[in-house]
Amino acid sequence: MPKLASYNGKVDSIENIKVSPMSRAFLFSDSVYEVISFYKNKFIDFETHLDRLKHSLNETKISCSIEECKTEIVKLLNESKFEDGYIYYQVSRGVDSIRSHFAEESDCERFGFIEEFSFFNQSPLKVMLVDDIRWQRCDIKSTSLLGNVLQMNDAKSVGCNEILMHKNGELTEGGASNIFFVKNKTIFTPELSPNILPGITRHQVIKIIKDQKLNFEEGSYGIDDLKEASSIWFTSTTKGILGVEEIVNLETKINTECELLEICKNAFVKRYFS
Ligand code: PLP
């Protein structure tokens, strides 16, 4: 079945959507995006995703009505027959008449598609520790993901399905996820900064950790912390909470049967997927 997509408010099969090569998304990656999951036809934390989209639009000074985005995302879900899945939705600064870094005064350009997806039974991750070579505003959910793409494809070539990034030895996040680790029965995660995306799932997991009254710390951590960690988790809208089974280029003490991971996973499924 062809994928259903939305382009500037019009829903159609993805093959029928025509995008100009003068789109600033195509030429400059001058665009921001969201990935929003739905389960049993209902969005998960929709308003929080819209707030983050608004933050990305504000920080990049892309002018676009968030209400219009909301209407288009809802329409895409309503017109699909999928029960469980996610919507990818991006907003670019617009389509220009000439290629120039200096943008013209044009209307924003909006594109999204819907994908069926099952959130359960995902396998533990095999990851590679890599240098974080990205720009200095990773808190903006920009489609400019070349730093992530290059490192993730290197990792894929050695059999990995995620990367774990560090900036000068300080842990930041995954290529498409946030990270948590357990050491001495405490759960740790890198604190929010311009170097990491404020993940919606990260936020959900922190709420669960606090509700469950588990030992928890947010701060600045290094590679030595990983070496001592008994468990490492990645979180994202499509992964939920997923454990790591191996870091291919680092010797660790990971034990895949982590009680704290099970507590958080069970509470997460109960809260968002039941
Ligand atoms: N960090 C990066 C770089 C990401 O690309 C993502 C998701 O795509 C996340 C973290 C997790 O964010 P969320 O939980 O909102 O999906």
Tab-separated table of N, CA, C and O in Angstrom, residues 169-171 181-184 188 217 219-232 247 250-254:
chain	number	residue	atom	x	y	z
A	169	GLY	N	35.123	13.645	25.249
A	169	GLY	CA	35.052	12.733	26.396
A	169	GLY	C	33.779	12.847	27.203
A	169	GLY	O	33.494	11.983	28.042
A	170	GLU	N	32.987	13.901	26.975
A	170	GLU	CA	31.735	14.055	27.738
A	170	GLU	C	30.581	13.433	26.934
A	170	GLU	O	30.368	13.786	25.767
A	171	LEU	N	29.841	12.519	27.594
A	171	LEU	CA	28.749	11.823	26.896
A	171	LEU	C	27.648	12.814	26.531
A	171	LEU	O	27.272	13.657	27.351
A	181	PHE	N	22.252	5.511	31.906
A	181	PHE	CA	23.030	4.343	32.331
A	181	PHE	C	22.878	4.151	33.836
A	181	PHE	O	22.475	5.073	34.558
A	182	VAL	N	23.174	2.918	34.251
A	182	VAL	CA	23.028	2.575	35.674
A	182	VAL	C	24.405	2.255	36.244
A	182	VAL	O	25.180	1.517	35.620
A	183	LYS	N	24.693	2.870	37.391
A	183	LYS	CA	25.961	2.584	38.085
A	183	LYS	C	25.656	2.603	39.573
A	183	LYS	O	24.955	3.538	40.038
A	184	ASN	N	26.097	1.609	40.299
A	184	ASN	CA	25.853	1.534	41.745
A	184	ASN	C	24.380	1.786	42.105
A	184	ASN	O	24.075	2.597	42.982
A	188	PHE	N	21.590	7.373	35.715
A	188	PHE	CA	22.189	8.660	35.335
A	188	PHE	C	21.785	9.010	33.898
A	188	PHE	O	21.653	8.126	33.059
A	217	GLU	N	20.195	10.765	38.871
A	217	GLU	CA	21.037	11.969	38.779
A	217	GLU	C	21.148	12.438	37.340
A	217	GLU	O	21.288	11.606	36.440
A	219	GLY	N	23.531	15.012	35.006
A	219	GLY	CA	24.778	15.773	35.132
A	219	GLY	C	25.658	15.576	33.919
A	219	GLY	O	25.194	15.294	32.825
A	220	SER	N	26.964	15.732	34.190
A	220	SER	CA	27.943	15.610	33.113
A	220	SER	C	28.756	14.331	33.358
A	220	SER	O	29.321	14.166	34.447
A	221	TYR	N	28.793	13.439	32.365
A	221	TYR	CA	29.432	12.142	32.562
A	221	TYR	C	30.388	11.816	31.421
A	221	TYR	O	30.228	12.317	30.311
A	222	GLY	N	31.341	10.938	31.724
A	222	GLY	CA	32.370	10.630	30.724
A	222	GLY	C	32.427	9.156	30.368
A	222	GLY	O	31.628	8.343	30.850
A	223	ILE	N	33.413	8.826	29.552
A	223	ILE	CA	33.547	7.448	29.051
A	223	ILE	C	33.842	6.476	30.203
A	223	ILE	O	33.372	5.338	30.206
A	224	ASP	N	34.572	6.947	31.226
A	224	ASP	CA	34.860	6.069	32.367
A	224	ASP	C	33.581	5.633	33.067
A	224	ASP	O	33.498	4.522	33.592
A	225	ASP	N	32.572	6.515	33.083
A	225	ASP	CA	31.288	6.143	33.698
A	225	ASP	C	30.653	4.977	32.944
A	225	ASP	O	30.049	4.091	33.543
A	226	LEU	N	30.793	5.006	31.616
A	226	LEU	CA	30.229	3.917	30.801
A	226	LEU	C	30.927	2.600	31.103
A	226	LEU	O	30.300	1.548	31.149
A	227	LYS	N	32.265	2.694	31.277
A	227	LYS	CA	33.052	1.469	31.542
A	227	LYS	C	32.571	0.793	32.828
A	227	LYS	O	32.640	-0.407	32.974
A	228	GLU	N	32.095	1.608	33.760
A	228	GLU	CA	31.654	1.054	35.054
A	228	GLU	C	30.160	0.760	35.097
A	228	GLU	O	29.654	0.242	36.089
A	229	ALA	N	29.436	1.139	34.035
A	229	ALA	CA	27.975	0.991	34.056
A	229	ALA	C	27.551	-0.470	33.982
A	229	ALA	O	28.138	-1.260	33.250
A	230	SER	N	26.516	-0.815	34.755
A	230	SER	CA	26.009	-2.198	34.702
A	230	SER	C	24.907	-2.320	33.657
A	230	SER	O	24.528	-3.425	33.272
A	231	SER	N	24.359	-1.176	33.226
A	231	SER	CA	23.303	-1.206	32.210
A	231	SER	C	23.277	0.147	31.493
A	231	SER	O	23.505	1.192	32.125
A	232	ILE	N	23.012	0.112	30.190
A	232	ILE	CA	22.937	1.350	29.399
A	232	ILE	C	21.643	1.288	28.590
A	232	ILE	O	21.323	0.242	28.012
A	247	ILE	N	28.840	-2.428	23.531
A	247	ILE	CA	29.485	-1.283	22.875
A	247	ILE	C	30.696	-1.889	22.173
A	247	ILE	O	31.611	-2.392	22.842
A	250	LEU	N	34.305	-0.597	23.177
A	250	LEU	CA	34.606	-0.256	24.579
A	250	LEU	C	34.325	-1.466	25.470
A	250	LEU	O	33.267	-2.102	25.343
A	251	GLU	N	35.269	-1.757	26.351
A	251	GLU	CA	35.037	-2.860	27.278
A	251	GLU	C	34.146	-2.376	28.416
A	251	GLU	O	34.439	-1.346	29.047
A	252	THR	N	33.037	-3.077	28.625
A	252	THR	CA	32.095	-2.628	29.671
A	252	THR	C	31.710	-3.805	30.564
A	252	THR	O	32.090	-4.945	30.304
A	253	LYS	N	30.914	-3.472	31.597
A	253	LYS	CA	30.431	-4.525	32.512
A	253	LYS	C	28.917	-4.679	32.352
A	253	LYS	O	28.205	-4.949	33.307
A	254	ILE	N	28.423	-4.476	31.124
A	254	ILE	CA	26.965	-4.475	30.927
A	254	ILE	C	26.343	-5.839	31.245
A	254	ILE	O	26.808	-6.868	30.773
